XYZ file of N, CA and C in Angstrom:
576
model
N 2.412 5.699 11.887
C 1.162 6.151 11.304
C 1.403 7.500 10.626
N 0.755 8.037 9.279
C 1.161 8.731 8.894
C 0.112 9.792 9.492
N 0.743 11.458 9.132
C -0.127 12.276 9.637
C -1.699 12.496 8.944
N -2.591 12.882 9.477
C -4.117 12.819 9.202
C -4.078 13.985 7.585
N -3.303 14.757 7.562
C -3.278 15.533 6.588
C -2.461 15.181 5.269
N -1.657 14.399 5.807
C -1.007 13.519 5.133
C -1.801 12.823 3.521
N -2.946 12.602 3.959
C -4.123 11.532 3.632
C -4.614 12.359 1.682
N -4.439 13.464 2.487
C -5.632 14.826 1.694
C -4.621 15.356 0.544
N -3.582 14.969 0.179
C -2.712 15.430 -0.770
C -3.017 16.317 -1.935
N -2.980 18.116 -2.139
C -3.575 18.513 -3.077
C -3.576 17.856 -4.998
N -4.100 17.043 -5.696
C -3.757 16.528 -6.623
C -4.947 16.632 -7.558
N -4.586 16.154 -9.011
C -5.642 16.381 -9.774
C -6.389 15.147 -9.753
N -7.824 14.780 -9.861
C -8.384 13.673 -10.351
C -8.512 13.027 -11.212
N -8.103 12.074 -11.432
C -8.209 11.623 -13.383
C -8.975 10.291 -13.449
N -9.761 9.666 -12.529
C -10.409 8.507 -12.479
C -11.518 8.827 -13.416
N -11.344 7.454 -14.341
C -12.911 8.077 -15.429
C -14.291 7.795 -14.637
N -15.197 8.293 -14.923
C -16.415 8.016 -14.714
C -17.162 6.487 -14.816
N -17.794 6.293 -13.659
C -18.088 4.747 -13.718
C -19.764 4.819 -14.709
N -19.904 3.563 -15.304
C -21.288 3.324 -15.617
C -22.240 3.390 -15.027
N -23.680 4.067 -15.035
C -24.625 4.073 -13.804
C -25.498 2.621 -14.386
N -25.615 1.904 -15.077
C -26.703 0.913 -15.720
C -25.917 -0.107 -15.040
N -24.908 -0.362 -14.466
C -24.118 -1.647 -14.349
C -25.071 -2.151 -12.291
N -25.173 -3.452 -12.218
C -25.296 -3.487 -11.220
C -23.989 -4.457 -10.496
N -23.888 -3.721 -9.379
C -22.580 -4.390 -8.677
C -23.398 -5.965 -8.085
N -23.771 -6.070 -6.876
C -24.117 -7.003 -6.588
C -25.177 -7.798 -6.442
N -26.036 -8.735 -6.317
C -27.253 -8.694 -5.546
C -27.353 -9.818 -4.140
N -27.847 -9.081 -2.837
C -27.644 -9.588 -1.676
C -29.198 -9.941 -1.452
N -28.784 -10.840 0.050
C -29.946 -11.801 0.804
C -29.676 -10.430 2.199
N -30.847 -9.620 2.147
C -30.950 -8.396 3.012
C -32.053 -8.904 3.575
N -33.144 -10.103 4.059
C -34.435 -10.014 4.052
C -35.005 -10.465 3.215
N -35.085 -9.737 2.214
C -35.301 -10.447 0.946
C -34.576 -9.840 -0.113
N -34.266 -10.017 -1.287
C -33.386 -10.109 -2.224
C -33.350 -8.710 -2.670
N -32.582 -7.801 -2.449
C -32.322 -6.284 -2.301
C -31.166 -6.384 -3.518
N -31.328 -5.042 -4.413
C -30.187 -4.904 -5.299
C -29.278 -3.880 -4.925
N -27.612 -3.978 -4.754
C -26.903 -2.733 -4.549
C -26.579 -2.387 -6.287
N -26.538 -1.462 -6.369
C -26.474 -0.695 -7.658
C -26.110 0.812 -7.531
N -25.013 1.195 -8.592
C -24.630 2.513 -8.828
C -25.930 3.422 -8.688
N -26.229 5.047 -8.221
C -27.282 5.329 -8.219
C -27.273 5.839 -9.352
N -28.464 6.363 -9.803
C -29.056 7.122 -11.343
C -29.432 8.480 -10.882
N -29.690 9.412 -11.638
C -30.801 10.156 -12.084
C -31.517 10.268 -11.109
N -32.811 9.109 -11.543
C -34.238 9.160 -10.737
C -33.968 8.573 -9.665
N -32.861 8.239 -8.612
C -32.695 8.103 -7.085
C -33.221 9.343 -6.673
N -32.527 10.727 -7.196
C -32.631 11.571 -6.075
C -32.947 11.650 -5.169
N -34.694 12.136 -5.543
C -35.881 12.073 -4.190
C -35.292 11.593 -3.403
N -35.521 10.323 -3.439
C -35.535 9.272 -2.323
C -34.244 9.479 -1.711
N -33.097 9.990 -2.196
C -31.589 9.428 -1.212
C -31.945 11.059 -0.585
N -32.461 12.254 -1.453
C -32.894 13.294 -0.314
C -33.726 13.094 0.467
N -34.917 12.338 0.521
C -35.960 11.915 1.546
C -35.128 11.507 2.723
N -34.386 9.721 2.235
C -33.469 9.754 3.117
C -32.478 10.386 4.369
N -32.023 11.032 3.386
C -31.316 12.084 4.266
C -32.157 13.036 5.272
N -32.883 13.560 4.759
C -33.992 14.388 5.358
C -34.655 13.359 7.160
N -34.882 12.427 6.668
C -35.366 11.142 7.318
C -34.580 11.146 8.811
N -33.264 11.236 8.252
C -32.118 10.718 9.148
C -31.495 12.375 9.973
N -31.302 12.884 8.935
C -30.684 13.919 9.469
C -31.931 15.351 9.144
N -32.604 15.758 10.030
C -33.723 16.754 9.446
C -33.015 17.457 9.100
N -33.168 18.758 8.035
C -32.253 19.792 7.379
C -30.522 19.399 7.560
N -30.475 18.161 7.453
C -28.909 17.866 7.132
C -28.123 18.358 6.000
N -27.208 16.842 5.897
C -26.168 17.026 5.052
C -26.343 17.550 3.544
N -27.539 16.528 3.015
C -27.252 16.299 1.436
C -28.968 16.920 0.959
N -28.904 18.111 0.274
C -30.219 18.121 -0.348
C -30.203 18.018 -1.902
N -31.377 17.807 -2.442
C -31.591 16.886 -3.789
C -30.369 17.658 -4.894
N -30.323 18.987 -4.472
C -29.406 19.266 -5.608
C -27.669 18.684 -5.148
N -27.574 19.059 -3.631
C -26.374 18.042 -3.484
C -25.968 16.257 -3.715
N -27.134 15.940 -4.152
C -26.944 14.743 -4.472
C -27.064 14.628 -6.053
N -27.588 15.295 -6.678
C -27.153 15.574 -8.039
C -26.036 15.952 -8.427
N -25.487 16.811 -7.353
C -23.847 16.973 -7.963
C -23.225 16.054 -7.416
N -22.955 15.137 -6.492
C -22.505 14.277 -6.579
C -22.592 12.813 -7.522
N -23.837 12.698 -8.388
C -24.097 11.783 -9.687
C -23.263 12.342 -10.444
N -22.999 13.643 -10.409
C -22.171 13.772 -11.960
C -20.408 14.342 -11.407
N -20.310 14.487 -10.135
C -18.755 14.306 -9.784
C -18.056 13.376 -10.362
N -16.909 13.385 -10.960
C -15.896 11.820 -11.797
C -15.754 11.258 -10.637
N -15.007 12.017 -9.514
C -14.711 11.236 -8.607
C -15.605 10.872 -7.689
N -16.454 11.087 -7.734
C -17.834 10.278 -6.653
C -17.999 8.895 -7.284
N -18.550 7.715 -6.585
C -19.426 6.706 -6.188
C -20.523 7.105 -5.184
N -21.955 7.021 -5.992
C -22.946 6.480 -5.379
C -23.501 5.331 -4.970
N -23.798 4.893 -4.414
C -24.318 3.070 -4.217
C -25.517 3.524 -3.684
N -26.870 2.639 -3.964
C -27.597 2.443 -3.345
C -27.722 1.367 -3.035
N -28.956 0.665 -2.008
C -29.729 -0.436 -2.190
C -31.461 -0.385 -2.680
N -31.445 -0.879 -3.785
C -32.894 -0.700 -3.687
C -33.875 -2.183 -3.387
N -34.843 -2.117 -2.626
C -35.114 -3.161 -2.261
C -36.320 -3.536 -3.092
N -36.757 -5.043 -2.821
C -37.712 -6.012 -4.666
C -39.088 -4.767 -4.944
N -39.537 -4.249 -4.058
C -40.272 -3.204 -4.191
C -40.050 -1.981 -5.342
N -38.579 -1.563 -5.553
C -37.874 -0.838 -5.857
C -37.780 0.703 -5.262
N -38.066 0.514 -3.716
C -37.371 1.522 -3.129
C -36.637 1.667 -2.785
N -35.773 2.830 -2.626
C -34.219 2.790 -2.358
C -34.200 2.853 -0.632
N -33.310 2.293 -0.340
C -33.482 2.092 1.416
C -32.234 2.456 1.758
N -31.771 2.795 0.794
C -30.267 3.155 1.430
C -28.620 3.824 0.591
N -28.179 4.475 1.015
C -26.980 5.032 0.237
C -25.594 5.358 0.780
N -24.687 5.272 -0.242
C -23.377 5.599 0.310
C -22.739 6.305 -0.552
N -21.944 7.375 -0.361
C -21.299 8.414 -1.492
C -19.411 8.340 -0.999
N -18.854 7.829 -1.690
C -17.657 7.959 -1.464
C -16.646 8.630 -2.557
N -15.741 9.493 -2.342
C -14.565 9.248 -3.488
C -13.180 8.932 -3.862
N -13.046 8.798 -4.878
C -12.090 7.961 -5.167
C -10.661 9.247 -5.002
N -9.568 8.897 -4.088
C -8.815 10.192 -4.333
C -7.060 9.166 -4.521
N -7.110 9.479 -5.992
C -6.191 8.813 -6.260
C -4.520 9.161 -5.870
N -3.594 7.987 -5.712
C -3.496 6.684 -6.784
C -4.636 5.662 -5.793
N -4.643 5.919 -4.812
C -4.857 4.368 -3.926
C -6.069 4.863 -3.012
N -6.668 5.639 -2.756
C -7.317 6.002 -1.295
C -9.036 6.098 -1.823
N -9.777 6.355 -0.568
C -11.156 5.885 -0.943
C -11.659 6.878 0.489
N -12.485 7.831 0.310
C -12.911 8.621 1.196
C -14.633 8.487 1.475
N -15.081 7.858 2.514
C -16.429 7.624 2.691
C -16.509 8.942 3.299
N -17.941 9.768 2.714
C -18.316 10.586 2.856
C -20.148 10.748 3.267
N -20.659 9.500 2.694
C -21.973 9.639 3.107
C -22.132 8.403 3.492
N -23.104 7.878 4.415
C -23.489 6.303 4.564
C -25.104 6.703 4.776
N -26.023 6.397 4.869
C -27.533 6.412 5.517
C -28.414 5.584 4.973
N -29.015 5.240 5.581
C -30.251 4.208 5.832
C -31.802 4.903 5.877
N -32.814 4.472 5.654
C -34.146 4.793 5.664
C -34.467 4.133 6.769
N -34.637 5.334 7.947
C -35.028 4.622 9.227
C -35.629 3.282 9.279
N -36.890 3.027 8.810
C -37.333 2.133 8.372
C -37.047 1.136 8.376
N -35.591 0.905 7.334
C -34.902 -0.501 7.222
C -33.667 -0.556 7.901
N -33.059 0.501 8.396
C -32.353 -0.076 9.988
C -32.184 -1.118 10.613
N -31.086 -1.515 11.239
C -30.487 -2.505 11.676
C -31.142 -4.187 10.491
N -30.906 -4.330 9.276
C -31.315 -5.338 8.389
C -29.952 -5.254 7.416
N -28.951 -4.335 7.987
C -27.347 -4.989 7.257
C -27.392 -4.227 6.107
N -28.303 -3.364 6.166
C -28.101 -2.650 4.672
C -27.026 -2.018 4.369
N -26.843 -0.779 5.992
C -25.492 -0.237 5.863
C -24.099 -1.045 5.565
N -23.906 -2.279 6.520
C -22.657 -2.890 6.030
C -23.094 -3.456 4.513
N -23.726 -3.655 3.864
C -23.538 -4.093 2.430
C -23.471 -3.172 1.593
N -23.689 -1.832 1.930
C -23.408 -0.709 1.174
C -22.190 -0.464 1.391
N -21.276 -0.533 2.889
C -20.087 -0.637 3.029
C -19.049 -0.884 2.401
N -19.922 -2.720 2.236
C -18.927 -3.541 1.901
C -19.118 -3.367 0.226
N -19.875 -3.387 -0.275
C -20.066 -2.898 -1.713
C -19.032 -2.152 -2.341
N -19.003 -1.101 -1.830
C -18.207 0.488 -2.368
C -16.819 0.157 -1.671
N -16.519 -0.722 -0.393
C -14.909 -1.340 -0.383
C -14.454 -2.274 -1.437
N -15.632 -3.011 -1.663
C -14.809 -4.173 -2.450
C -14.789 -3.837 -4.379
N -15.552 -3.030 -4.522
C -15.624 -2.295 -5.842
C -14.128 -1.529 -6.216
N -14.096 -0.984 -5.276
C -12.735 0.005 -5.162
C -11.644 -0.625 -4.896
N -11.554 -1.497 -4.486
C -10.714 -2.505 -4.290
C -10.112 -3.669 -5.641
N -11.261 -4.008 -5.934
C -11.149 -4.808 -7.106
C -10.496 -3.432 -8.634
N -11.633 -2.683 -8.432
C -11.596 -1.699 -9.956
C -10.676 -0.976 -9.999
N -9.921 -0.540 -8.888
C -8.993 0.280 -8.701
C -8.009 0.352 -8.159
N -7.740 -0.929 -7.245
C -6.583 -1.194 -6.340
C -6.561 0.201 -5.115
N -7.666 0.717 -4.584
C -8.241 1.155 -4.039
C -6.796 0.481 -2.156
N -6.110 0.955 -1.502
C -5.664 0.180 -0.286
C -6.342 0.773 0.926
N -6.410 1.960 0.966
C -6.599 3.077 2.292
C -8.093 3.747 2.549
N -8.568 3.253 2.738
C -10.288 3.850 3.105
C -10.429 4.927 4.241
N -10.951 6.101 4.173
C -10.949 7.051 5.528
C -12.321 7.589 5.183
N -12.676 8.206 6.105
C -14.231 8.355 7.385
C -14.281 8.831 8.445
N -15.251 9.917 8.854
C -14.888 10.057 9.743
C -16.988 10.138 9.946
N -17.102 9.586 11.793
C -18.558 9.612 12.135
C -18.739 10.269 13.501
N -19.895 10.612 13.788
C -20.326 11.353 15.010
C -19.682 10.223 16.410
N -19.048 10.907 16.881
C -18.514 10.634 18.219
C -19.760 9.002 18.879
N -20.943 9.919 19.062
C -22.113 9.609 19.911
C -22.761 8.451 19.060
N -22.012 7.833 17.543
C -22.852 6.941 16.793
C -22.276 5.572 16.920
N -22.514 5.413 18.290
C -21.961 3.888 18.658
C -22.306 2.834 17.002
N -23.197 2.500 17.201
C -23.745 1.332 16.084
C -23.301 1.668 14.506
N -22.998 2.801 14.551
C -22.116 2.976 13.073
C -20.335 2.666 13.397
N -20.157 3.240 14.943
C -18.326 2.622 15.128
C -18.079 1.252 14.855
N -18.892 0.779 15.776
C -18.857 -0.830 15.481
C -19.040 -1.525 14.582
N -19.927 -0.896 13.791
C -20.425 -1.867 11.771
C -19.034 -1.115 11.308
N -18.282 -0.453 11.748
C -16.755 0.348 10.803
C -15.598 -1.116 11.669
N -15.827 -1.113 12.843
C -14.461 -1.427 13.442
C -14.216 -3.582 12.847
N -16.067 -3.844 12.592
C -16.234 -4.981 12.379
C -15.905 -5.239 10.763
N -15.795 -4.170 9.853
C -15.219 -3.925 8.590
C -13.925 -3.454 8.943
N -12.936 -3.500 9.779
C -11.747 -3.189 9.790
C -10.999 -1.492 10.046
N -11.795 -1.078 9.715
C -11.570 0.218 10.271
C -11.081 0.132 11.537
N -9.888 1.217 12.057
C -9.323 1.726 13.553
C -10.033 3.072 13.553
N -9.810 3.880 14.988
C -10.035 5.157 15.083
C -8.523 5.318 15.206
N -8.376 7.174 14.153
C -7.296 7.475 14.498
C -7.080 8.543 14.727
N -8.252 9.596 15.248
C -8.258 10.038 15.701
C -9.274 10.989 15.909
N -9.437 12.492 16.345
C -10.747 13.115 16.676
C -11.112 14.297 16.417
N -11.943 14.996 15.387
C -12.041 16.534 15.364
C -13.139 17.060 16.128
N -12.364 17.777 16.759
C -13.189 18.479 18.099
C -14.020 19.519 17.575
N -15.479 19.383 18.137
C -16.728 20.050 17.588
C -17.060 20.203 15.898
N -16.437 19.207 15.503
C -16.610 19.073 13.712
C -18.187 19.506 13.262
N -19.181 19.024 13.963
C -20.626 18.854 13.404
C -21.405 20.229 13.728
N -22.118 20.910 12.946
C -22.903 21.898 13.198
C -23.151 21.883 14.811
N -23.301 20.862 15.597
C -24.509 21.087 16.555
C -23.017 20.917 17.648
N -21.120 20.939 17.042
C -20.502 20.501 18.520
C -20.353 19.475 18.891
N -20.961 18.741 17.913
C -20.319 17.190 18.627
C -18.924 16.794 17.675
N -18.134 15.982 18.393
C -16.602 15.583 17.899
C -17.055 14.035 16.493
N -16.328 14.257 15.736
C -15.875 13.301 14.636
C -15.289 12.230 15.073
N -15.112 11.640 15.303
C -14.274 10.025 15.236
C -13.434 10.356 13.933
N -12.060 10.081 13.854
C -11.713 9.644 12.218
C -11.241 8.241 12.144
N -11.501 7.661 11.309
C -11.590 6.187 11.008
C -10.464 5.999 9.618
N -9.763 4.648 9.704
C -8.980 4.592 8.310
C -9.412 3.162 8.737
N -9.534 2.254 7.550
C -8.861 1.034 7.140
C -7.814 0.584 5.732
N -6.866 0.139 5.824
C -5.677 -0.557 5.171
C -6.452 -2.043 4.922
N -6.551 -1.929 3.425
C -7.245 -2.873 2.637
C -6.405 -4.096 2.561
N -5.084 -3.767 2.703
C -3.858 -4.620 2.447
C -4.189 -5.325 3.899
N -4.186 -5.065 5.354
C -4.073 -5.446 6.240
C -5.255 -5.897 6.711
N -6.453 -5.735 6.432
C -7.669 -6.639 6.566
C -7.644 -7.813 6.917
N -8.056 -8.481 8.011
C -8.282 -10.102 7.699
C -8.634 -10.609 7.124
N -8.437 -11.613 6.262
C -9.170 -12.305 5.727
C -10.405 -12.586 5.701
N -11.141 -12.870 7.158
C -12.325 -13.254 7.415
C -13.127 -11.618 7.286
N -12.579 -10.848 6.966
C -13.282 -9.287 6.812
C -13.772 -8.438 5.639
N -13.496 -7.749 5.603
C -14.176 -6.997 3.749
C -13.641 -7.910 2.633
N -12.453 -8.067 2.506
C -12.158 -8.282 1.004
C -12.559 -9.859 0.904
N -12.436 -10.518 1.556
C -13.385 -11.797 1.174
C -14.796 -11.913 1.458
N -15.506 -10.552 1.707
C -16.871 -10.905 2.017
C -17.930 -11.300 0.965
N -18.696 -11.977 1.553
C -19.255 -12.195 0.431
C -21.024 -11.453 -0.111
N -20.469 -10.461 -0.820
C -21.994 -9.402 -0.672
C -22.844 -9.304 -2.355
């Protein structure tokens, strides 16, 4: 296994910028939910979100604006037939091969309805296909059982642990999955 720092190689980014009008997939969430690059007019809502999930957390509206216009960011949402957004994932692309999940969250609300794994699986299999994307890393709150398990059931291992990582002292989990070594029956043949 290689070392955890290993991963983080100082390098330049040169991945072009993806289209925000394009939609990646559309899934059976409940009812017929669109995953799609986010825009612009997400904000609010992926800051509501956040707000929702994490009170005075991670991402506020202007941090999620700079991540729309990062090259190397992916946004995904889901927005559901209503057209509210119920959900997001921010990852980036850190080339030649690697894929760094950095945000995942859900709108309490629509919790446990698979949104998170199709946002998952969305932004794996995008990166995968568009980019030959192999090595995915993540890292989640120690104490977030139901997010280890939607990672370990997408292939992800733990590999290891940063002690008191989170404002409040609690430890990180770090997570990788090897896109190459996936089962079959797992991300890259899923069908989302």
């Amino acid at each position: 296994m290689k070392p955890l720092g290993s991963y983080f190689p100082k390098r330049e980014f040169l991945s072009p910028p993806l289209q925000s009008n394009k939609r990646l997939h559309s899934i059976n969430v409940q009812k017929c939910a669109a995953i799609r690059l986010a825009e612009p007019g997400d904000i609010p809502a992926l800051a509501a979100i956040e707000d929702a999930s994490r009170p005075g957390g991670n991402w506020n509206a202007a941090q999620v604006a700079e991540e729309l216009e990062r090259e190397r960011a992916i946004v995904i949402v889901d927005e559901q037939p209503n057209g509210q957004v119920a959900g997001w994932i921010v990852t980036w692309r850190v080339p030649p091969d690697e894929l760094h999940v950095l945000e995942l969250a859900v709108c309490p609300s629509h919790r446990r309805k698979g949104i998170a794994t199709s946002l998952l699986l969305a932004a794996l299999n995008k990166q995968h296909r568009e980019e030959a994307t192999t090595l995915v890393l993540l890292e989640v709150r120690a104490s977030n059982e139901g997010a280890i398990s939607m990672y370990e059931k997408a292939g992800f291992i733990a590999v290891g642990r940063r002690r008191k990582f989170y404002s409040d002292g609690e430890d990180a989990i770090l997570m990788n999955c090897d896109l190459n070594s996936v089962p079959t029956t797992n991300v890259l043949n899923s069908q989302v």
